[in-house]
């Protein structure tokens, strides 16, 4: 029951009023810790709807945590402040969260600076595997969207297969957008086989063959197979072959 109450309390939103009595009894028994308060605080998004919850959590904090919360809000708003590493060398465990969350925020504002600061803060903090992967994934996506495929590829080894696939597909779409057919084909083979053989990427592989003046026997069988399927890429293939759509 104590564990379930802890999980119910530690969420990034206000809970229904019937939970109040349960939470009050749980707190009186001494189960609410500073770490739990901070955990819920950093989970709570900074929206108008959550202002009351954030004020409530701050009232529960110790004076030291209230100061860290102020720094957290300030740094999230202006993550470039992280360039002054001397302000973030506090050994308090919450400081690592401030740095990590703010670096994630910085990636989409200044990816180059975020990567530089990440290297510096890795010397100061022992980031968890989950924190490392979260940063690497966000940075890889940013590099992919910014059409820096080499930089994105350099981060793939740090990611799970699922996250690798997400980044690879972003790069593939960017190559298509820029009509870089050979680069597209090279990246296509970085996809797991299950994804590469999907209707979407089979269609675009056929388009690569066609655009690159490859023999028709490379792309026609793909179009013919896809044209038998009901769906977007099946219809595109049927259009190319001037055949009726498969609607079954």
JSON list of C-alpha atoms in Angstrom, two decimals:
[
{"chain": "A", "resi": 1, "resn": "UNK", "atom": "CA", "xyz": [0.00, 0.00, 0.00]},
{"chain": "A", "resi": 2, "resn": "UNK", "atom": "CA", "xyz": [2.87, 2.38, 0.82]},
{"chain": "A", "resi": 3, "resn": "UNK", "atom": "CA", "xyz": [4.52, 1.73, -2.54]},
{"chain": "A", "resi": 4, "resn": "UNK", "atom": "CA", "xyz": [1.27, 2.26, -4.43]},
{"chain": "A", "resi": 5, "resn": "UNK", "atom": "CA", "xyz": [0.66, 5.53, -2.56]},
{"chain": "A", "resi": 6, "resn": "UNK", "atom": "CA", "xyz": [4.17, 6.68, -3.42]},
{"chain": "A", "resi": 7, "resn": "UNK", "atom": "CA", "xyz": [3.57, 5.93, -7.11]},
{"chain": "A", "resi": 8, "resn": "UNK", "atom": "CA", "xyz": [0.20, 7.66, -7.00]},
{"chain": "A", "resi": 9, "resn": "UNK", "atom": "CA", "xyz": [1.69, 10.80, -5.42]},
{"chain": "A", "resi": 10, "resn": "UNK", "atom": "CA", "xyz": [4.83, 10.99, -7.57]},
{"chain": "A", "resi": 11, "resn": "UNK", "atom": "CA", "xyz": [3.26, 12.11, -10.85]},
{"chain": "A", "resi": 12, "resn": "UNK", "atom": "CA", "xyz": [3.55, 15.34, -12.83]},
{"chain": "A", "resi": 13, "resn": "UNK", "atom": "CA", "xyz": [-0.02, 16.45, -12.32]},
{"chain": "A", "resi": 14, "resn": "UNK", "atom": "CA", "xyz": [-2.51, 17.17, -9.55]},
{"chain": "A", "resi": 15, "resn": "UNK", "atom": "CA", "xyz": [-4.41, 14.15, -8.34]},
{"chain": "A", "resi": 16, "resn": "UNK", "atom": "CA", "xyz": [-8.19, 14.13, -7.65]},
{"chain": "A", "resi": 17, "resn": "UNK", "atom": "CA", "xyz": [-9.29, 15.52, -4.27]},
{"chain": "A", "resi": 18, "resn": "UNK", "atom": "CA", "xyz": [-10.37, 12.08, -2.92]},
{"chain": "A", "resi": 19, "resn": "UNK", "atom": "CA", "xyz": [-6.63, 11.24, -2.81]},
{"chain": "A", "resi": 20, "resn": "UNK", "atom": "CA", "xyz": [-5.92, 14.03, -0.30]},
{"chain": "A", "resi": 21, "resn": "UNK", "atom": "CA", "xyz": [-6.82, 12.06, 2.84]},
{"chain": "A", "resi": 22, "resn": "UNK", "atom": "CA", "xyz": [-4.67, 9.13, 1.70]},
{"chain": "A", "resi": 23, "resn": "UNK", "atom": "CA", "xyz": [-1.72, 11.40, 0.97]},
{"chain": "A", "resi": 24, "resn": "UNK", "atom": "CA", "xyz": [-2.06, 13.22, 4.32]},
{"chain": "A", "resi": 25, "resn": "UNK", "atom": "CA", "xyz": [-1.96, 9.94, 6.24]},
{"chain": "A", "resi": 26, "resn": "UNK", "atom": "CA", "xyz": [0.98, 8.74, 4.16]},
{"chain": "A", "resi": 27, "resn": "UNK", "atom": "CA", "xyz": [2.92, 11.97, 4.87]},
{"chain": "A", "resi": 28, "resn": "UNK", "atom": "CA", "xyz": [2.17, 11.78, 8.60]},
{"chain": "A", "resi": 29, "resn": "UNK", "atom": "CA", "xyz": [3.78, 8.35, 8.62]},
{"chain": "A", "resi": 30, "resn": "UNK", "atom": "CA", "xyz": [6.99, 9.97, 7.35]},
{"chain": "A", "resi": 31, "resn": "UNK", "atom": "CA", "xyz": [7.07, 8.51, 3.85]},
{"chain": "A", "resi": 32, "resn": "UNK", "atom": "CA", "xyz": [7.42, 11.80, 1.98]},
{"chain": "A", "resi": 33, "resn": "UNK", "atom": "CA", "xyz": [11.12, 12.52, 1.37]},
{"chain": "A", "resi": 34, "resn": "UNK", "atom": "CA", "xyz": [12.99, 15.45, -0.14]},
{"chain": "A", "resi": 35, "resn": "UNK", "atom": "CA", "xyz": [13.99, 13.24, -3.07]},
{"chain": "A", "resi": 36, "resn": "UNK", "atom": "CA", "xyz": [10.36, 12.40, -3.78]},
{"chain": "A", "resi": 37, "resn": "UNK", "atom": "CA", "xyz": [9.34, 16.05, -3.66]},
{"chain": "A", "resi": 38, "resn": "UNK", "atom": "CA", "xyz": [12.09, 16.92, -6.13]},
{"chain": "A", "resi": 39, "resn": "UNK", "atom": "CA", "xyz": [11.21, 13.96, -8.36]},
{"chain": "A", "resi": 40, "resn": "UNK", "atom": "CA", "xyz": [7.61, 15.13, -8.66]},
{"chain": "A", "resi": 41, "resn": "UNK", "atom": "CA", "xyz": [8.69, 18.74, -9.07]},
{"chain": "A", "resi": 42, "resn": "UNK", "atom": "CA", "xyz": [10.93, 18.03, -12.06]},
{"chain": "A", "resi": 43, "resn": "UNK", "atom": "CA", "xyz": [8.29, 15.77, -13.63]},
{"chain": "A", "resi": 44, "resn": "UNK", "atom": "CA", "xyz": [5.71, 18.56, -13.59]},
{"chain": "A", "resi": 45, "resn": "UNK", "atom": "CA", "xyz": [5.54, 20.53, -16.83]},
{"chain": "A", "resi": 46, "resn": "UNK", "atom": "CA", "xyz": [5.66, 24.32, -16.60]},
{"chain": "A", "resi": 47, "resn": "UNK", "atom": "CA", "xyz": [2.11, 25.05, -17.79]},
{"chain": "A", "resi": 48, "resn": "UNK", "atom": "CA", "xyz": [-0.56, 27.34, -16.47]},
{"chain": "A", "resi": 49, "resn": "UNK", "atom": "CA", "xyz": [-2.57, 24.32, -15.38]},
{"chain": "A", "resi": 50, "resn": "UNK", "atom": "CA", "xyz": [0.26, 23.12, -13.10]},
{"chain": "A", "resi": 51, "resn": "UNK", "atom": "CA", "xyz": [1.14, 26.41, -11.40]},
{"chain": "A", "resi": 52, "resn": "UNK", "atom": "CA", "xyz": [-0.75, 25.47, -8.26]},
{"chain": "A", "resi": 53, "resn": "UNK", "atom": "CA", "xyz": [0.99, 22.11, -8.03]},
{"chain": "A", "resi": 54, "resn": "UNK", "atom": "CA", "xyz": [4.42, 23.69, -8.47]},
{"chain": "A", "resi": 55, "resn": "UNK", "atom": "CA", "xyz": [3.71, 26.23, -5.70]},
{"chain": "A", "resi": 56, "resn": "UNK", "atom": "CA", "xyz": [2.53, 23.39, -3.45]},
{"chain": "A", "resi": 57, "resn": "UNK", "atom": "CA", "xyz": [5.70, 21.35, -4.07]},
{"chain": "A", "resi": 58, "resn": "UNK", "atom": "CA", "xyz": [7.91, 24.36, -3.36]},
{"chain": "A", "resi": 59, "resn": "UNK", "atom": "CA", "xyz": [6.20, 24.84, 0.00]},
{"chain": "A", "resi": 60, "resn": "UNK", "atom": "CA", "xyz": [7.14, 21.27, 0.91]},
{"chain": "A", "resi": 61, "resn": "UNK", "atom": "CA", "xyz": [10.82, 21.77, 0.04]},
{"chain": "A", "resi": 62, "resn": "UNK", "atom": "CA", "xyz": [13.68, 22.45, 2.42]},
{"chain": "A", "resi": 63, "resn": "UNK", "atom": "CA", "xyz": [15.36, 25.88, 2.11]},
{"chain": "A", "resi": 64, "resn": "UNK", "atom": "CA", "xyz": [18.25, 24.32, 0.15]},
{"chain": "A", "resi": 65, "resn": "UNK", "atom": "CA", "xyz": [15.88, 22.62, -2.31]},
{"chain": "A", "resi": 66, "resn": "UNK", "atom": "CA", "xyz": [13.94, 25.85, -2.77]},
{"chain": "A", "resi": 67, "resn": "UNK", "atom": "CA", "xyz": [17.17, 27.56, -3.88]},
{"chain": "A", "resi": 68, "resn": "UNK", "atom": "CA", "xyz": [17.87, 24.70, -6.28]},
{"chain": "A", "resi": 69, "resn": "UNK", "atom": "CA", "xyz": [14.31, 24.93, -7.61]},
{"chain": "A", "resi": 70, "resn": "UNK", "atom": "CA", "xyz": [14.87, 28.62, -8.33]},
{"chain": "A", "resi": 71, "resn": "UNK", "atom": "CA", "xyz": [18.08, 27.76, -10.20]},
{"chain": "A", "resi": 72, "resn": "UNK", "atom": "CA", "xyz": [16.24, 24.99, -12.06]},
{"chain": "A", "resi": 73, "resn": "UNK", "atom": "CA", "xyz": [13.55, 27.38, -13.32]},
{"chain": "A", "resi": 74, "resn": "UNK", "atom": "CA", "xyz": [16.14, 29.96, -14.31]},
{"chain": "A", "resi": 75, "resn": "UNK", "atom": "CA", "xyz": [18.37, 27.50, -16.14]},
{"chain": "A", "resi": 76, "resn": "UNK", "atom": "CA", "xyz": [15.51, 25.82, -17.98]},
{"chain": "A", "resi": 77, "resn": "UNK", "atom": "CA", "xyz": [14.44, 29.24, -19.23]},
{"chain": "A", "resi": 78, "resn": "UNK", "atom": "CA", "xyz": [17.96, 30.22, -20.28]},
{"chain": "A", "resi": 79, "resn": "UNK", "atom": "CA", "xyz": [19.99, 27.00, -20.66]},
{"chain": "A", "resi": 80, "resn": "UNK", "atom": "CA", "xyz": [22.92, 28.99, -22.08]},
{"chain": "A", "resi": 81, "resn": "UNK", "atom": "CA", "xyz": [23.70, 29.77, -18.43]},
{"chain": "A", "resi": 82, "resn": "UNK", "atom": "CA", "xyz": [25.26, 26.31, -18.29]},
{"chain": "A", "resi": 83, "resn": "UNK", "atom": "CA", "xyz": [28.34, 27.78, -20.00]},
{"chain": "A", "resi": 84, "resn": "UNK", "atom": "CA", "xyz": [29.32, 28.97, -16.51]},
{"chain": "A", "resi": 85, "resn": "UNK", "atom": "CA", "xyz": [30.09, 25.50, -15.20]},
{"chain": "A", "resi": 86, "resn": "UNK", "atom": "CA", "xyz": [31.29, 26.89, -11.86]},
{"chain": "A", "resi": 87, "resn": "UNK", "atom": "CA", "xyz": [27.65, 27.64, -10.99]},
{"chain": "A", "resi": 88, "resn": "UNK", "atom": "CA", "xyz": [26.69, 23.99, -11.40]},
{"chain": "A", "resi": 89, "resn": "UNK", "atom": "CA", "xyz": [29.35, 22.08, -9.52]},
{"chain": "A", "resi": 90, "resn": "UNK", "atom": "CA", "xyz": [27.25, 21.64, -6.37]},
{"chain": "A", "resi": 91, "resn": "UNK", "atom": "CA", "xyz": [27.48, 18.03, -5.25]},
{"chain": "A", "resi": 92, "resn": "UNK", "atom": "CA", "xyz": [23.80, 18.02, -4.32]},
{"chain": "A", "resi": 93, "resn": "UNK", "atom": "CA", "xyz": [22.14, 15.18, -6.32]},
{"chain": "A", "resi": 94, "resn": "UNK", "atom": "CA", "xyz": [19.46, 17.56, -7.63]},
{"chain": "A", "resi": 95, "resn": "UNK", "atom": "CA", "xyz": [22.10, 19.64, -9.42]},
{"chain": "A", "resi": 96, "resn": "UNK", "atom": "CA", "xyz": [22.69, 16.81, -11.88]},
{"chain": "A", "resi": 97, "resn": "UNK", "atom": "CA", "xyz": [19.01, 16.86, -12.77]},
{"chain": "A", "resi": 98, "resn": "UNK", "atom": "CA", "xyz": [19.12, 20.62, -13.35]},
{"chain": "A", "resi": 99, "resn": "UNK", "atom": "CA", "xyz": [22.08, 20.25, -15.69]},
{"chain": "A", "resi": 100, "resn": "UNK", "atom": "CA", "xyz": [20.66, 17.29, -17.58]},
{"chain": "A", "resi": 101, "resn": "UNK", "atom": "CA", "xyz": [17.18, 18.73, -18.12]},
{"chain": "A", "resi": 102, "resn": "UNK", "atom": "CA", "xyz": [18.62, 22.08, -19.19]},
{"chain": "A", "resi": 103, "resn": "UNK", "atom": "CA", "xyz": [21.05, 20.45, -21.63]},
{"chain": "A", "resi": 104, "resn": "UNK", "atom": "CA", "xyz": [18.10, 18.67, -23.21]},
{"chain": "A", "resi": 105, "resn": "UNK", "atom": "CA", "xyz": [16.37, 22.02, -23.55]},
{"chain": "A", "resi": 106, "resn": "UNK", "atom": "CA", "xyz": [19.51, 23.54, -25.08]},
{"chain": "A", "resi": 107, "resn": "UNK", "atom": "CA", "xyz": [19.83, 20.93, -27.84]},
{"chain": "A", "resi": 108, "resn": "UNK", "atom": "CA", "xyz": [17.02, 22.41, -29.90]},
{"chain": "A", "resi": 109, "resn": "UNK", "atom": "CA", "xyz": [18.28, 25.96, -29.38]},
{"chain": "A", "resi": 110, "resn": "UNK", "atom": "CA", "xyz": [21.98, 25.47, -29.99]},
{"chain": "A", "resi": 111, "resn": "UNK", "atom": "CA", "xyz": [22.97, 21.88, -30.71]},
{"chain": "A", "resi": 112, "resn": "UNK", "atom": "CA", "xyz": [26.65, 22.69, -31.13]},
{"chain": "A", "resi": 113, "resn": "UNK", "atom": "CA", "xyz": [26.86, 24.39, -27.73]},
{"chain": "A", "resi": 114, "resn": "UNK", "atom": "CA", "xyz": [24.83, 21.61, -26.11]},
{"chain": "A", "resi": 115, "resn": "UNK", "atom": "CA", "xyz": [27.25, 18.97, -27.43]},
{"chain": "A", "resi": 116, "resn": "UNK", "atom": "CA", "xyz": [30.24, 20.94, -26.17]},
{"chain": "A", "resi": 117, "resn": "UNK", "atom": "CA", "xyz": [28.73, 21.44, -22.71]},
{"chain": "A", "resi": 118, "resn": "UNK", "atom": "CA", "xyz": [27.67, 17.80, -22.51]},
{"chain": "A", "resi": 119, "resn": "UNK", "atom": "CA", "xyz": [31.32, 16.76, -22.86]},
{"chain": "A", "resi": 120, "resn": "UNK", "atom": "CA", "xyz": [32.30, 19.18, -20.11]},
{"chain": "A", "resi": 121, "resn": "UNK", "atom": "CA", "xyz": [29.57, 18.13, -17.68]},
{"chain": "A", "resi": 122, "resn": "UNK", "atom": "CA", "xyz": [30.31, 14.45, -18.21]},
{"chain": "A", "resi": 123, "resn": "UNK", "atom": "CA", "xyz": [33.58, 15.18, -16.45]},
{"chain": "A", "resi": 124, "resn": "UNK", "atom": "CA", "xyz": [31.65, 16.61, -13.49]},
{"chain": "A", "resi": 125, "resn": "UNK", "atom": "CA", "xyz": [28.67, 14.28, -13.16]},
{"chain": "A", "resi": 126, "resn": "UNK", "atom": "CA", "xyz": [28.15, 10.54, -13.41]},
{"chain": "A", "resi": 127, "resn": "UNK", "atom": "CA", "xyz": [25.09, 10.63, -15.65]},
{"chain": "A", "resi": 128, "resn": "UNK", "atom": "CA", "xyz": [22.98, 7.48, -15.68]},
{"chain": "A", "resi": 129, "resn": "UNK", "atom": "CA", "xyz": [22.72, 5.31, -18.80]},
{"chain": "A", "resi": 130, "resn": "UNK", "atom": "CA", "xyz": [19.16, 6.58, -19.25]},
{"chain": "A", "resi": 131, "resn": "UNK", "atom": "CA", "xyz": [20.30, 10.21, -19.06]},
{"chain": "A", "resi": 132, "resn": "UNK", "atom": "CA", "xyz": [23.13, 9.58, -21.54]},
{"chain": "A", "resi": 133, "resn": "UNK", "atom": "CA", "xyz": [20.80, 7.90, -23.99]},
{"chain": "A", "resi": 134, "resn": "UNK", "atom": "CA", "xyz": [18.18, 10.64, -23.67]},
{"chain": "A", "resi": 135, "resn": "UNK", "atom": "CA", "xyz": [20.74, 13.31, -24.54]},
{"chain": "A", "resi": 136, "resn": "UNK", "atom": "CA", "xyz": [22.31, 11.32, -27.39]},
{"chain": "A", "resi": 137, "resn": "UNK", "atom": "CA", "xyz": [18.89, 10.58, -28.90]},
{"chain": "A", "resi": 138, "resn": "UNK", "atom": "CA", "xyz": [17.78, 14.20, -28.80]},
{"chain": "A", "resi": 139, "resn": "UNK", "atom": "CA", "xyz": [21.09, 15.41, -30.23]},
{"chain": "A", "resi": 140, "resn": "UNK", "atom": "CA", "xyz": [21.02, 12.78, -32.99]},
{"chain": "A", "resi": 141, "resn": "UNK", "atom": "CA", "xyz": [17.49, 13.81, -33.97]},
{"chain": "A", "resi": 142, "resn": "UNK", "atom": "CA", "xyz": [18.51, 17.46, -34.01]},
{"chain": "A", "resi": 143, "resn": "UNK", "atom": "CA", "xyz": [21.48, 16.69, -36.25]},
{"chain": "A", "resi": 144, "resn": "UNK", "atom": "CA", "xyz": [19.24, 14.64, -38.53]},
{"chain": "A", "resi": 145, "resn": "UNK", "atom": "CA", "xyz": [16.65, 17.41, -38.84]},
{"chain": "A", "resi": 146, "resn": "UNK", "atom": "CA", "xyz": [19.44, 19.94, -39.46]},
{"chain": "A", "resi": 147, "resn": "UNK", "atom": "CA", "xyz": [20.65, 17.69, -42.28]},
{"chain": "A", "resi": 148, "resn": "UNK", "atom": "CA", "xyz": [23.97, 16.83, -40.73]},
{"chain": "A", "resi": 149, "resn": "UNK", "atom": "CA", "xyz": [23.89, 13.10, -41.49]},
{"chain": "A", "resi": 150, "resn": "UNK", "atom": "CA", "xyz": [27.52, 12.41, -40.60]},
{"chain": "A", "resi": 151, "resn": "UNK", "atom": "CA", "xyz": [27.03, 13.88, -37.13]},
{"chain": "A", "resi": 152, "resn": "UNK", "atom": "CA", "xyz": [23.80, 11.93, -36.68]},
{"chain": "A", "resi": 153, "resn": "UNK", "atom": "CA", "xyz": [25.44, 8.69, -37.79]},
{"chain": "A", "resi": 154, "resn": "UNK", "atom": "CA", "xyz": [28.22, 9.17, -35.26]},
{"chain": "A", "resi": 155, "resn": "UNK", "atom": "CA", "xyz": [25.66, 9.01, -32.46]},
{"chain": "A", "resi": 156, "resn": "UNK", "atom": "CA", "xyz": [23.78, 5.91, -33.63]},
{"chain": "A", "resi": 157, "resn": "UNK", "atom": "CA", "xyz": [25.97, 3.46, -31.71]},
{"chain": "A", "resi": 158, "resn": "UNK", "atom": "CA", "xyz": [24.89, 5.10, -28.46]},
{"chain": "A", "resi": 159, "resn": "UNK", "atom": "CA", "xyz": [21.20, 4.42, -29.10]},
{"chain": "A", "resi": 160, "resn": "UNK", "atom": "CA", "xyz": [18.84, 1.49, -28.85]},
{"chain": "A", "resi": 161, "resn": "UNK", "atom": "CA", "xyz": [17.72, -0.13, -32.13]},
{"chain": "A", "resi": 162, "resn": "UNK", "atom": "CA", "xyz": [14.32, 1.54, -31.83]},
{"chain": "A", "resi": 163, "resn": "UNK", "atom": "CA", "xyz": [15.84, 5.00, -31.40]},
{"chain": "A", "resi": 164, "resn": "UNK", "atom": "CA", "xyz": [18.40, 4.33, -34.14]},
{"chain": "A", "resi": 165, "resn": "UNK", "atom": "CA", "xyz": [15.51, 3.59, -36.48]},
{"chain": "A", "resi": 166, "resn": "UNK", "atom": "CA", "xyz": [13.84, 6.89, -35.63]},
{"chain": "A", "resi": 167, "resn": "UNK", "atom": "CA", "xyz": [17.01, 8.86, -36.42]},
{"chain": "A", "resi": 168, "resn": "UNK", "atom": "CA", "xyz": [17.74, 6.90, -39.61]},
{"chain": "A", "resi": 169, "resn": "UNK", "atom": "CA", "xyz": [14.22, 7.52, -40.91]},
{"chain": "A", "resi": 170, "resn": "UNK", "atom": "CA", "xyz": [14.57, 11.26, -40.29]},
{"chain": "A", "resi": 171, "resn": "UNK", "atom": "CA", "xyz": [17.80, 11.28, -42.32]},
{"chain": "A", "resi": 172, "resn": "UNK", "atom": "CA", "xyz": [16.17, 9.22, -45.07]},
{"chain": "A", "resi": 173, "resn": "UNK", "atom": "CA", "xyz": [13.33, 11.71, -45.38]},
{"chain": "A", "resi": 174, "resn": "UNK", "atom": "CA", "xyz": [15.83, 14.58, -45.48]},
{"chain": "A", "resi": 175, "resn": "UNK", "atom": "CA", "xyz": [17.77, 12.88, -48.28]},
{"chain": "A", "resi": 176, "resn": "UNK", "atom": "CA", "xyz": [14.54, 12.41, -50.24]},
{"chain": "A", "resi": 177, "resn": "UNK", "atom": "CA", "xyz": [13.58, 16.03, -49.65]},
{"chain": "A", "resi": 178, "resn": "UNK", "atom": "CA", "xyz": [16.93, 17.09, -51.08]},
{"chain": "A", "resi": 179, "resn": "UNK", "atom": "CA", "xyz": [16.86, 14.54, -53.93]},
{"chain": "A", "resi": 180, "resn": "UNK", "atom": "CA", "xyz": [20.08, 12.95, -52.70]},
{"chain": "A", "resi": 181, "resn": "UNK", "atom": "CA", "xyz": [19.27, 9.51, -54.07]},
{"chain": "A", "resi": 182, "resn": "UNK", "atom": "CA", "xyz": [22.62, 7.79, -53.59]},
{"chain": "A", "resi": 183, "resn": "UNK", "atom": "CA", "xyz": [22.93, 9.07, -50.02]},
{"chain": "A", "resi": 184, "resn": "UNK", "atom": "CA", "xyz": [19.36, 7.89, -49.44]},
{"chain": "A", "resi": 185, "resn": "UNK", "atom": "CA", "xyz": [20.21, 4.39, -50.69]},
{"chain": "A", "resi": 186, "resn": "UNK", "atom": "CA", "xyz": [23.32, 4.22, -48.52]},
{"chain": "A", "resi": 187, "resn": "UNK", "atom": "CA", "xyz": [21.31, 5.11, -45.41]},
{"chain": "A", "resi": 188, "resn": "UNK", "atom": "CA", "xyz": [18.47, 2.79, -46.33]},
{"chain": "A", "resi": 189, "resn": "UNK", "atom": "CA", "xyz": [20.71, -0.16, -45.57]},
{"chain": "A", "resi": 190, "resn": "UNK", "atom": "CA", "xyz": [21.25, 1.09, -42.04]},
{"chain": "A", "resi": 191, "resn": "UNK", "atom": "CA", "xyz": [17.62, 0.28, -41.24]},
{"chain": "A", "resi": 192, "resn": "UNK", "atom": "CA", "xyz": [16.77, -3.03, -39.57]},
{"chain": "A", "resi": 193, "resn": "UNK", "atom": "CA", "xyz": [15.57, -5.53, -42.17]},
{"chain": "A", "resi": 194, "resn": "UNK", "atom": "CA", "xyz": [12.03, -5.50, -40.79]},
{"chain": "A", "resi": 195, "resn": "UNK", "atom": "CA", "xyz": [11.76, -1.76, -41.42]},
{"chain": "A", "resi": 196, "resn": "UNK", "atom": "CA", "xyz": [13.64, -1.80, -44.73]},
{"chain": "A", "resi": 197, "resn": "UNK", "atom": "CA", "xyz": [11.15, -4.36, -46.09]},
{"chain": "A", "resi": 198, "resn": "UNK", "atom": "CA", "xyz": [8.11, -2.30, -45.14]},
{"chain": "A", "resi": 199, "resn": "UNK", "atom": "CA", "xyz": [5.91, -1.03, -47.98]},
{"chain": "A", "resi": 200, "resn": "UNK", "atom": "CA", "xyz": [7.09, 2.53, -47.48]},
{"chain": "A", "resi": 201, "resn": "UNK", "atom": "CA", "xyz": [10.79, 1.89, -47.79]},
{"chain": "A", "resi": 202, "resn": "UNK", "atom": "CA", "xyz": [10.35, -0.76, -50.49]},
{"chain": "A", "resi": 203, "resn": "UNK", "atom": "CA", "xyz": [8.55, 1.86, -52.56]},
{"chain": "A", "resi": 204, "resn": "UNK", "atom": "CA", "xyz": [11.31, 4.39, -52.10]},
{"chain": "A", "resi": 205, "resn": "UNK", "atom": "CA", "xyz": [13.94, 1.77, -52.90]},
{"chain": "A", "resi": 206, "resn": "UNK", "atom": "CA", "xyz": [12.14, 1.19, -56.19]},
{"chain": "A", "resi": 207, "resn": "UNK", "atom": "CA", "xyz": [12.11, 4.94, -56.77]},
{"chain": "A", "resi": 208, "resn": "UNK", "atom": "CA", "xyz": [15.86, 5.03, -56.17]},
{"chain": "A", "resi": 209, "resn": "UNK", "atom": "CA", "xyz": [16.40, 2.34, -58.79]},
{"chain": "A", "resi": 210, "resn": "UNK", "atom": "CA", "xyz": [14.17, 4.21, -61.20]},
{"chain": "A", "resi": 211, "resn": "UNK", "atom": "CA", "xyz": [15.75, 7.63, -60.58]},
{"chain": "A", "resi": 212, "resn": "UNK", "atom": "CA", "xyz": [19.23, 6.14, -60.90]},
{"chain": "A", "resi": 213, "resn": "UNK", "atom": "CA", "xyz": [18.46, 4.57, -64.30]},
{"chain": "A", "resi": 214, "resn": "UNK", "atom": "CA", "xyz": [18.89, 1.08, -62.96]},
{"chain": "A", "resi": 215, "resn": "UNK", "atom": "CA", "xyz": [17.50, -1.85, -65.00]},
{"chain": "A", "resi": 216, "resn": "UNK", "atom": "CA", "xyz": [13.71, -2.14, -64.92]},
{"chain": "A", "resi": 217, "resn": "UNK", "atom": "CA", "xyz": [13.90, -5.66, -63.54]},
{"chain": "A", "resi": 218, "resn": "UNK", "atom": "CA", "xyz": [15.13, -4.13, -60.28]},
{"chain": "A", "resi": 219, "resn": "UNK", "atom": "CA", "xyz": [12.18, -1.84, -59.65]},
{"chain": "A", "resi": 220, "resn": "UNK", "atom": "CA", "xyz": [9.22, -3.23, -61.63]},
{"chain": "A", "resi": 221, "resn": "UNK", "atom": "CA", "xyz": [8.85, -6.35, -59.44]},
{"chain": "A", "resi": 222, "resn": "UNK", "atom": "CA", "xyz": [8.72, -4.10, -56.36]},
{"chain": "A", "resi": 223, "resn": "UNK", "atom": "CA", "xyz": [6.01, -1.89, -57.85]},
{"chain": "A", "resi": 224, "resn": "UNK", "atom": "CA", "xyz": [4.08, -4.95, -59.00]},
{"chain": "A", "resi": 225, "resn": "UNK", "atom": "CA", "xyz": [4.16, -6.49, -55.54]},
{"chain": "A", "resi": 226, "resn": "UNK", "atom": "CA", "xyz": [3.19, -3.24, -53.82]},
{"chain": "A", "resi": 227, "resn": "UNK", "atom": "CA", "xyz": [0.36, -2.61, -56.28]},
{"chain": "A", "resi": 228, "resn": "UNK", "atom": "CA", "xyz": [-1.37, -5.70, -54.90]},
{"chain": "A", "resi": 229, "resn": "UNK", "atom": "CA", "xyz": [-1.61, -4.10, -51.45]},
{"chain": "A", "resi": 230, "resn": "UNK", "atom": "CA", "xyz": [-4.23, -1.70, -50.18]},
{"chain": "A", "resi": 231, "resn": "UNK", "atom": "CA", "xyz": [-2.59, 1.45, -48.89]},
{"chain": "A", "resi": 232, "resn": "UNK", "atom": "CA", "xyz": [-0.81, 4.64, -49.86]},
{"chain": "A", "resi": 233, "resn": "UNK", "atom": "CA", "xyz": [2.29, 3.02, -51.37]},
{"chain": "A", "resi": 234, "resn": "UNK", "atom": "CA", "xyz": [0.20, 0.34, -53.03]},
{"chain": "A", "resi": 235, "resn": "UNK", "atom": "CA", "xyz": [-1.88, 3.04, -54.74]},
{"chain": "A", "resi": 236, "resn": "UNK", "atom": "CA", "xyz": [1.25, 4.97, -55.81]},
{"chain": "A", "resi": 237, "resn": "UNK", "atom": "CA", "xyz": [2.67, 1.78, -57.30]},
{"chain": "A", "resi": 238, "resn": "UNK", "atom": "CA", "xyz": [-0.59, 1.03, -59.09]},
{"chain": "A", "resi": 239, "resn": "UNK", "atom": "CA", "xyz": [-0.57, 4.56, -60.53]},
{"chain": "A", "resi": 240, "resn": "UNK", "atom": "CA", "xyz": [2.93, 4.04, -61.85]},
{"chain": "A", "resi": 241, "resn": "UNK", "atom": "CA", "xyz": [1.94, 0.74, -63.47]},
{"chain": "A", "resi": 242, "resn": "UNK", "atom": "CA", "xyz": [-1.37, 2.20, -64.69]},
{"chain": "A", "resi": 243, "resn": "UNK", "atom": "CA", "xyz": [-3.25, -0.55, -62.91]},
{"chain": "A", "resi": 244, "resn": "UNK", "atom": "CA", "xyz": [-6.47, -0.42, -60.82]},
{"chain": "A", "resi": 245, "resn": "UNK", "atom": "CA", "xyz": [-6.11, 0.00, -57.05]},
{"chain": "A", "resi": 246, "resn": "UNK", "atom": "CA", "xyz": [-6.27, -3.07, -54.86]},
{"chain": "A", "resi": 247, "resn": "UNK", "atom": "CA", "xyz": [-9.14, -2.44, -52.43]},
{"chain": "A", "resi": 248, "resn": "UNK", "atom": "CA", "xyz": [-9.37, -5.84, -50.78]}
]
